[in-house]
mmCIF file of C-alpha atoms and ligand atoms in Angstrom:
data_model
loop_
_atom_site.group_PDB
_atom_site.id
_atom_site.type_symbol
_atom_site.label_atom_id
_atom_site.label_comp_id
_atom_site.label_asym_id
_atom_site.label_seq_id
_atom_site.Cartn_x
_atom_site.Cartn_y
_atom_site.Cartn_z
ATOM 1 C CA UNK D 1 140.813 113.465 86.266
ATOM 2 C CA UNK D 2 138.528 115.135 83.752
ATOM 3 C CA UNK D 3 136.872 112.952 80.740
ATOM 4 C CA UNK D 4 135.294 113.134 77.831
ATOM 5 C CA UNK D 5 132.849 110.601 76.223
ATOM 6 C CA UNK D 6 132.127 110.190 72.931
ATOM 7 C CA UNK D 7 130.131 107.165 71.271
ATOM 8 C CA UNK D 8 127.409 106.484 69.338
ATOM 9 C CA UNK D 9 123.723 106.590 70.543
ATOM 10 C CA UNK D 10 123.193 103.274 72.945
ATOM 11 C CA UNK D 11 126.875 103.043 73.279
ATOM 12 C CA UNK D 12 127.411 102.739 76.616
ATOM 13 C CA UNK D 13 128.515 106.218 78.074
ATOM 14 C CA UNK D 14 125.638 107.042 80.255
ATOM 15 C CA UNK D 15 125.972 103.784 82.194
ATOM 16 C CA UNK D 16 129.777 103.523 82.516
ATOM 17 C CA UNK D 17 129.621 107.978 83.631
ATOM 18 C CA UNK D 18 127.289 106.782 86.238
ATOM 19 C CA UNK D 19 129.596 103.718 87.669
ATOM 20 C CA UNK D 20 132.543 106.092 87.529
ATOM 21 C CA UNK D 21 130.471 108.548 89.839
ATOM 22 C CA UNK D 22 129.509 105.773 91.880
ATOM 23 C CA UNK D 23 132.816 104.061 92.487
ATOM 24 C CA UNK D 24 135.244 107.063 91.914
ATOM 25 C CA UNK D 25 133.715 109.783 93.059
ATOM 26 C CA UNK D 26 133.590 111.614 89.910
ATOM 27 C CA UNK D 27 130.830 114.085 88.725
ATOM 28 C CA UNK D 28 128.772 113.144 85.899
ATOM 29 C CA UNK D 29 127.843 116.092 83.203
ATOM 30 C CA UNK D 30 125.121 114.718 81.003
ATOM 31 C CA UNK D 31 123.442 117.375 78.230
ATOM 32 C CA UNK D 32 121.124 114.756 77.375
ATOM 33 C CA UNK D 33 120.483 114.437 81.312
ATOM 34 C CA UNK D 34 120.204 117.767 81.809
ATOM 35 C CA UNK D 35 117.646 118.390 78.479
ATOM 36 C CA UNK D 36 115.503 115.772 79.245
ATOM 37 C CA UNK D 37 115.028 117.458 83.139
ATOM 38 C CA UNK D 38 114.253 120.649 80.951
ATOM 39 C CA UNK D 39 111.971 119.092 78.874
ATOM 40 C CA UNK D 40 110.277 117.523 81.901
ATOM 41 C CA UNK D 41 109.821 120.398 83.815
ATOM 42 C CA UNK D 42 108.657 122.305 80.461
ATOM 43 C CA UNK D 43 111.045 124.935 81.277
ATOM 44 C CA UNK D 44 112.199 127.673 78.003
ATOM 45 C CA UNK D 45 114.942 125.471 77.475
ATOM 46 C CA UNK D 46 113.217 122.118 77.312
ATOM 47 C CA UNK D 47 110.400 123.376 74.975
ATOM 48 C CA UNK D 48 113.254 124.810 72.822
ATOM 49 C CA UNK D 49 115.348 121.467 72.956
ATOM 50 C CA UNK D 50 112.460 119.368 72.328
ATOM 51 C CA UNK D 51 111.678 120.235 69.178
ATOM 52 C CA UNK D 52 115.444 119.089 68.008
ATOM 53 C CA UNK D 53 115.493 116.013 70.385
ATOM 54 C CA UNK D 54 112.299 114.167 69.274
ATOM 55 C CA UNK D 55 113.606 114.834 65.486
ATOM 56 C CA UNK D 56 117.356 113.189 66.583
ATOM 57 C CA UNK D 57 118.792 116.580 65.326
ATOM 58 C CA UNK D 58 121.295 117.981 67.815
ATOM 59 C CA UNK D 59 120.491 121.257 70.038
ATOM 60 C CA UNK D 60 121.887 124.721 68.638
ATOM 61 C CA UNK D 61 125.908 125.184 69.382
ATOM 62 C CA UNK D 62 125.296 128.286 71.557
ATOM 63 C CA UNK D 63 122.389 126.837 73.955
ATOM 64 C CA UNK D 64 124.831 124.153 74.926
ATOM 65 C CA UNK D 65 127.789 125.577 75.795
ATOM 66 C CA UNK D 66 126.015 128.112 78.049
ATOM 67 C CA UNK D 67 124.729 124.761 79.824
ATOM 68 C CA UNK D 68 128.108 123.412 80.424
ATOM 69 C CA UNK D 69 129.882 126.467 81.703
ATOM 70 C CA UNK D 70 127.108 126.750 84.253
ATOM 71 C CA UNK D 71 127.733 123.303 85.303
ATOM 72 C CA UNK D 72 131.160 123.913 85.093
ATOM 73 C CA UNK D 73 131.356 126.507 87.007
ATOM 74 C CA UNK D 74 129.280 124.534 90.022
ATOM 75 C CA UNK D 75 131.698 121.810 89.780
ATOM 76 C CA UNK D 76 134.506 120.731 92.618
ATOM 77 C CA UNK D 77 138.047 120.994 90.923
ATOM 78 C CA UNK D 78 139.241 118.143 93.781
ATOM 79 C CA UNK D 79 136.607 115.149 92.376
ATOM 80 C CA UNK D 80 137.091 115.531 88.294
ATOM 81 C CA UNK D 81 134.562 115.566 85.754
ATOM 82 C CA UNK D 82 133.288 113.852 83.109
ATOM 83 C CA UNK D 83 131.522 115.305 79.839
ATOM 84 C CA UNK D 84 128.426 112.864 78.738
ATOM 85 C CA UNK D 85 127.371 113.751 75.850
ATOM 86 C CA UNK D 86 129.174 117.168 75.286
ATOM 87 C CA UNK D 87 130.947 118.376 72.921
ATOM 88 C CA UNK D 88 129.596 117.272 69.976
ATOM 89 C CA UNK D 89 130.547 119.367 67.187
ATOM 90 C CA UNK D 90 133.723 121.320 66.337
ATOM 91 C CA UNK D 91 131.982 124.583 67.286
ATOM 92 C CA UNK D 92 131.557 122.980 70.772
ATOM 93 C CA UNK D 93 135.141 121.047 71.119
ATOM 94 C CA UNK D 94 136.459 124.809 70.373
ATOM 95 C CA UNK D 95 134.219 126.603 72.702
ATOM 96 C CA UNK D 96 134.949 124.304 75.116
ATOM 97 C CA UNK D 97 138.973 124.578 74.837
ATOM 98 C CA UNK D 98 138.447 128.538 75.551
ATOM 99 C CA UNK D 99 136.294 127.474 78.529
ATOM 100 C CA UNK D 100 138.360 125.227 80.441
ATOM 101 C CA UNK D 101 141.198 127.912 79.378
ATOM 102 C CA UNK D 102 139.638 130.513 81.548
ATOM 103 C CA UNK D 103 139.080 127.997 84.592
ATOM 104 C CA UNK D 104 142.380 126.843 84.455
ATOM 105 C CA UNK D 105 141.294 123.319 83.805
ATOM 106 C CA UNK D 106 142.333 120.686 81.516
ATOM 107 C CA UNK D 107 140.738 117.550 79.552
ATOM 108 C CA UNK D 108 143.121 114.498 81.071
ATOM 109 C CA UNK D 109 141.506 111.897 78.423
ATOM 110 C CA UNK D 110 138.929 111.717 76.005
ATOM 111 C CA UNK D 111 137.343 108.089 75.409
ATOM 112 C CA UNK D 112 135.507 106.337 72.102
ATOM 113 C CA UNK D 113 133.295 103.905 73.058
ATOM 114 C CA UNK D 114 133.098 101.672 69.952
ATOM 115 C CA UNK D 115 130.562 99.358 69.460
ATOM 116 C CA UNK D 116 128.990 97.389 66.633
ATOM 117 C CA UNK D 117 125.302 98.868 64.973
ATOM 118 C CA UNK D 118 123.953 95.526 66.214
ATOM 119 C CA UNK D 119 124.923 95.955 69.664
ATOM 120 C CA UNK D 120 123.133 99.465 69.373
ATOM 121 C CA UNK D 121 120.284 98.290 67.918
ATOM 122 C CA UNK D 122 119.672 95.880 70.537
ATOM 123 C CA UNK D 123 120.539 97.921 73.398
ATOM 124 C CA UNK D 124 118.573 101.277 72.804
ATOM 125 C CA UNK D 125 115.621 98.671 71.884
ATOM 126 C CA UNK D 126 115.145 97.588 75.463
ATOM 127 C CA UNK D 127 116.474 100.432 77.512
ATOM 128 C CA UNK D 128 113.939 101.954 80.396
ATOM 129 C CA UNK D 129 115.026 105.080 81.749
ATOM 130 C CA UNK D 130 113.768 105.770 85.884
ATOM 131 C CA UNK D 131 111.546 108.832 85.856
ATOM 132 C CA UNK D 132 112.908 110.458 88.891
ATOM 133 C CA UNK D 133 116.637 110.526 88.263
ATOM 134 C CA UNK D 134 117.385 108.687 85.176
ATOM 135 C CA UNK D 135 118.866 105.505 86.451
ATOM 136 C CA UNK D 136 119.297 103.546 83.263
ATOM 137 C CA UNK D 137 118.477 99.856 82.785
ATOM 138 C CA UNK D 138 117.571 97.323 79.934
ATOM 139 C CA UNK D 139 115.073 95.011 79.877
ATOM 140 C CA UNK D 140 117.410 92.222 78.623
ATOM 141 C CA UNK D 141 120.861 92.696 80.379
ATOM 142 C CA UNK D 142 120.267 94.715 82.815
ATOM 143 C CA UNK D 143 116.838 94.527 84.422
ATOM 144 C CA UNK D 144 115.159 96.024 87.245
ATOM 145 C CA UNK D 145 114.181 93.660 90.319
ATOM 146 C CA UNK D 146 110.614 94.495 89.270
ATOM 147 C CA UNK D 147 109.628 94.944 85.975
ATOM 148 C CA UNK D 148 108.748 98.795 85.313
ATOM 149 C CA UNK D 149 110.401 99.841 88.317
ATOM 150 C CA UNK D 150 113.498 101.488 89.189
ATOM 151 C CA UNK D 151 115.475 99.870 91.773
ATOM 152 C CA UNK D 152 117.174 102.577 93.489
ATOM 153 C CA UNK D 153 114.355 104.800 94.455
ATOM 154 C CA UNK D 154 110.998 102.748 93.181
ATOM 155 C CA UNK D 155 109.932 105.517 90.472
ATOM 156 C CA UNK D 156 108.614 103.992 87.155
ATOM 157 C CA UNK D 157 110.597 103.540 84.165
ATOM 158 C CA UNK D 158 109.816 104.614 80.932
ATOM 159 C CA UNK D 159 111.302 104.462 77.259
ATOM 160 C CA UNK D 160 113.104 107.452 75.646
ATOM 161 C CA UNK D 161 111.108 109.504 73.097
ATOM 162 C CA UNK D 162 113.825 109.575 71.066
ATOM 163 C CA UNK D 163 114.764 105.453 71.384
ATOM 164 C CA UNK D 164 112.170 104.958 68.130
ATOM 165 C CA UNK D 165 113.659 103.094 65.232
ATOM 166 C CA UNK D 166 113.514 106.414 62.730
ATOM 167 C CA UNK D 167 114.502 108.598 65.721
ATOM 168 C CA UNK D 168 117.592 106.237 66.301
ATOM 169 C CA UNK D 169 118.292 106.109 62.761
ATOM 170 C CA UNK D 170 118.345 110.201 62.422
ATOM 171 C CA UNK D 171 120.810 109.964 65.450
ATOM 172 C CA UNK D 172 123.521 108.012 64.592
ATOM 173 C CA UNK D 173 123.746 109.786 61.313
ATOM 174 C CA UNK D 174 124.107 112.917 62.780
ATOM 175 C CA UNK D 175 126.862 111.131 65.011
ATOM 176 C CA UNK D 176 128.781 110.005 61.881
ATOM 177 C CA UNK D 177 128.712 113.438 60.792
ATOM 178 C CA UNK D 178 129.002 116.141 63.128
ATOM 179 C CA UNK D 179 130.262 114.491 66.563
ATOM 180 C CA UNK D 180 133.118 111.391 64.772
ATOM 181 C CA UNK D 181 135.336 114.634 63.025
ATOM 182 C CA UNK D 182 135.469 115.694 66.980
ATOM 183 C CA UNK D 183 137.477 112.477 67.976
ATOM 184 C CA UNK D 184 140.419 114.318 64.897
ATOM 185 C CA UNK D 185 140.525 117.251 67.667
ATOM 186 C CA UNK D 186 141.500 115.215 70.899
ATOM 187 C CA UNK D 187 143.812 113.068 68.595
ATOM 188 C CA UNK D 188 145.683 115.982 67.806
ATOM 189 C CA UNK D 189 145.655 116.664 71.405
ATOM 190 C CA UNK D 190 147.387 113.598 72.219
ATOM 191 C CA UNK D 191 144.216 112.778 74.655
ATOM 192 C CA UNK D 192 142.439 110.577 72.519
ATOM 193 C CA UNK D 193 141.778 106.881 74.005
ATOM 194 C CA UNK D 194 139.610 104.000 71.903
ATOM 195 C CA UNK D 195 137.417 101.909 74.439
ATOM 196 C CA UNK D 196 136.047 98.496 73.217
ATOM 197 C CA UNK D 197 132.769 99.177 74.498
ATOM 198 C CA UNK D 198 131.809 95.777 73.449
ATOM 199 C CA UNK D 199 130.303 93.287 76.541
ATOM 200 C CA UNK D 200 128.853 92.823 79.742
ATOM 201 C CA UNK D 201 128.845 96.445 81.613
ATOM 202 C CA UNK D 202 131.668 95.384 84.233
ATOM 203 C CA UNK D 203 133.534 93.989 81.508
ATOM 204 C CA UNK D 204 133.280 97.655 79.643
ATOM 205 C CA UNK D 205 133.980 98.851 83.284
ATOM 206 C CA UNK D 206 137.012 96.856 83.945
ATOM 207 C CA UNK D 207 138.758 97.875 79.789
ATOM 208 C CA UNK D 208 137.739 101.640 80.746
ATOM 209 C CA UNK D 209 139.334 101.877 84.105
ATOM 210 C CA UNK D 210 142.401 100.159 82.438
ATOM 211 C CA UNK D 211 142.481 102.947 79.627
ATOM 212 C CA UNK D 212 142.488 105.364 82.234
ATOM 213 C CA UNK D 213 144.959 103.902 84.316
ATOM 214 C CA UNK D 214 143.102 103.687 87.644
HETATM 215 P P1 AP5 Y 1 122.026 111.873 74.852
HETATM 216 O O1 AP5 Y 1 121.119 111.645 75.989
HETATM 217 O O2 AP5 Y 1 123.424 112.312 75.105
HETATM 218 O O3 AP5 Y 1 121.964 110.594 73.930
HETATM 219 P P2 AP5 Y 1 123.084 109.779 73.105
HETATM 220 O O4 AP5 Y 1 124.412 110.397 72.976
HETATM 221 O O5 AP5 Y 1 122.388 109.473 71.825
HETATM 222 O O6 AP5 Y 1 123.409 108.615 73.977
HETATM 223 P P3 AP5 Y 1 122.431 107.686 74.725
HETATM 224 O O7 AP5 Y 1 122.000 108.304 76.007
HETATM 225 O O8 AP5 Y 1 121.342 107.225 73.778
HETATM 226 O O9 AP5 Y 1 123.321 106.401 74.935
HETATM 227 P P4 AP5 Y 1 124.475 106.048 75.975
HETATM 228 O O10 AP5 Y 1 125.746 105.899 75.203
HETATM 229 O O11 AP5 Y 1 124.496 106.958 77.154
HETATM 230 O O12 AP5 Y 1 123.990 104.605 76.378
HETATM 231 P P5 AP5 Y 1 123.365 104.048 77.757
HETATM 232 O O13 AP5 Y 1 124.422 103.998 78.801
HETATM 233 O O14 AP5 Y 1 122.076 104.729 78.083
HETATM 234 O O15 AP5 Y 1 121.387 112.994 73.869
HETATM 235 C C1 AP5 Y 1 120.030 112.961 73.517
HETATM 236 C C2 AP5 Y 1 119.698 114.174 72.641
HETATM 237 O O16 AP5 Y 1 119.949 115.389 73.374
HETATM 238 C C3 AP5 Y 1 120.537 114.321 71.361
HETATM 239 O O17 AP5 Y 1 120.013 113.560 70.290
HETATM 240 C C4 AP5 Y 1 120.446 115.842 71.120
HETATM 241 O O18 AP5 Y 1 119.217 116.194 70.545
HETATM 242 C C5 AP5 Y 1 120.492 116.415 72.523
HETATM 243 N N1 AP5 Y 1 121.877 116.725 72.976
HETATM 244 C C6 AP5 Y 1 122.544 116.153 74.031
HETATM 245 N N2 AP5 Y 1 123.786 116.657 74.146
HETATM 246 C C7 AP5 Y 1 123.909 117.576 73.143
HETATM 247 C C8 AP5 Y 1 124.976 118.421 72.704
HETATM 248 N N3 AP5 Y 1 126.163 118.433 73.320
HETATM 249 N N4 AP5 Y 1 124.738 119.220 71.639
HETATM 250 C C9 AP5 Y 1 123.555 119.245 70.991
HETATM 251 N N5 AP5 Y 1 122.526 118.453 71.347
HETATM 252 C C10 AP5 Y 1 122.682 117.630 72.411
HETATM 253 O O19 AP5 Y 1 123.056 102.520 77.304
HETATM 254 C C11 AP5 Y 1 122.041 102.219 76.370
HETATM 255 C C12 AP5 Y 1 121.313 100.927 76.802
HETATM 256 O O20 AP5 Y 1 122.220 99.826 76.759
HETATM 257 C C13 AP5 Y 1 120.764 100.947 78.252
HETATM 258 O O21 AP5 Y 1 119.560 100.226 78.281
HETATM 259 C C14 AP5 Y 1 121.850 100.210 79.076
HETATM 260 O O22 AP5 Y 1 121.284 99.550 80.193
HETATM 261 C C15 AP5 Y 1 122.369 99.219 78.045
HETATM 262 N N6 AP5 Y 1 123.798 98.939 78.205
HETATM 263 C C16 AP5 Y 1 124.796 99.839 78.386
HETATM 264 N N7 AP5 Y 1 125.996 99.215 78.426
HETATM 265 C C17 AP5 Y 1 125.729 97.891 78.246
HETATM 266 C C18 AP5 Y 1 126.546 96.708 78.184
HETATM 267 N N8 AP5 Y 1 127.890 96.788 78.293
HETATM 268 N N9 AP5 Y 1 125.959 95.507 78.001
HETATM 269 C C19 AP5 Y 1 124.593 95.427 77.876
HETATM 270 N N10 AP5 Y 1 123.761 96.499 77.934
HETATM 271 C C20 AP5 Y 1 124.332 97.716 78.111
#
């Protein structure tokens, strides 16, 4: 099955993508993932994307979509994707139609997390990201074992760049504006599927494989 997440900035996608890989074998695509690896390893790309990330503005149109055909392209047909992050304008919802068009694949649902601007606030407030592969945690509901370090492989954890208050703010208006008209395009596709994204994480995890029927 291939997905699509869409949601607002703390919503919830990057930590129900990564349970979904975990417990169903499915392959996590994350641009955001993927930029801040760029960005880390100071690559052309991550000084590029920097510039737009630490502002909350999103990446140029044409930069991503070459991202996710590459990854595309790398990814087993047999396991399913899922799209984190991606697409998040009309340009890229389009471009990405005429993509999975020419690899003969198809988008089986796309999923709105909806969640209340408190719930975001609090959540991106005490998220802590693990350096070496981006396990995510919080320091409220989900913490580590140790404080500052990721359970999984023991790196440290550190807070998103982009997780200040004016940063945040910046985001989620750029979500209202160029990534919610996107959520029109599956509609009309008949693939379109609200998640209350609302809750614990297993909670979220039990509504979302309900939604998708698993
Ligand atoms: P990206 O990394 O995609 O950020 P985002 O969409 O703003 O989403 P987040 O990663 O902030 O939130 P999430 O929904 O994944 O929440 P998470 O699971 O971490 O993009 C970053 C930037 O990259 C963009 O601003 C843009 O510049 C650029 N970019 C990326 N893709 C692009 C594209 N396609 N085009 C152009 N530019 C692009 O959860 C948040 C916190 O809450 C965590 O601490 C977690 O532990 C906690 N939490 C999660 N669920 C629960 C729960 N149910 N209960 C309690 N706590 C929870």
């Amino acid at each position: 099955m291939n997905l699509i997440f869409f949601g607002p900035p703390g919503g919830g996608k990057g930590t129900q993508a990564r349970l979904l890989q975990q417990r169903r074998g499915m392959v996590q695509i994350s641009t955001g993932d993927i930029l801040r690896d760029a960005v880390e390893a100071a690559t052309e790309l991550g000084v590029r994307a920097r510039s737009y990330m630490d502002r909350g503005e999103l990446v140029p149109d044409a930069v991503m979509v070459g991202i996710v055909e590459e990854r595309l392209r790398l990814t087993d047909d047999a396991a399913g994707f899922i799209l984190d992050g991606f697409p998040r304008t009309l340009a890229q919802a389009e471009a990405l139609e005429e993509l999975l068009g020419r690899l003969r694949r198809r988008i089986h649902r796309a999923v709105d997390f909806q969640v209340s601007a408190e719930t975001l606030v609090r959540r991106l407030g005490g998220r802590r990201v693990c350096q070496a592969a981006g396990h995510i945690y919080h320091v409220e509901f989900t913490p580590p074992r140790r404080p500052g370090v990721c359970d999984l492989d023991g790196s440290p954890l550190y807070q998103r760049e982009d997780d200040r208050p004016e940063t945040i703010r910046r985001r989620m208006e750029v979500y209202r504006a160029q990534t919610e008209p996107v959520l029109e395009f599956y509609r009309t596709r008949g693939v379109y599927a609200a998640l209350d994204a609302e809750g614990t994480v297993e909670e979220v995890y039990a509504r979302l494989e309900a939604v998708l029927g698993l």
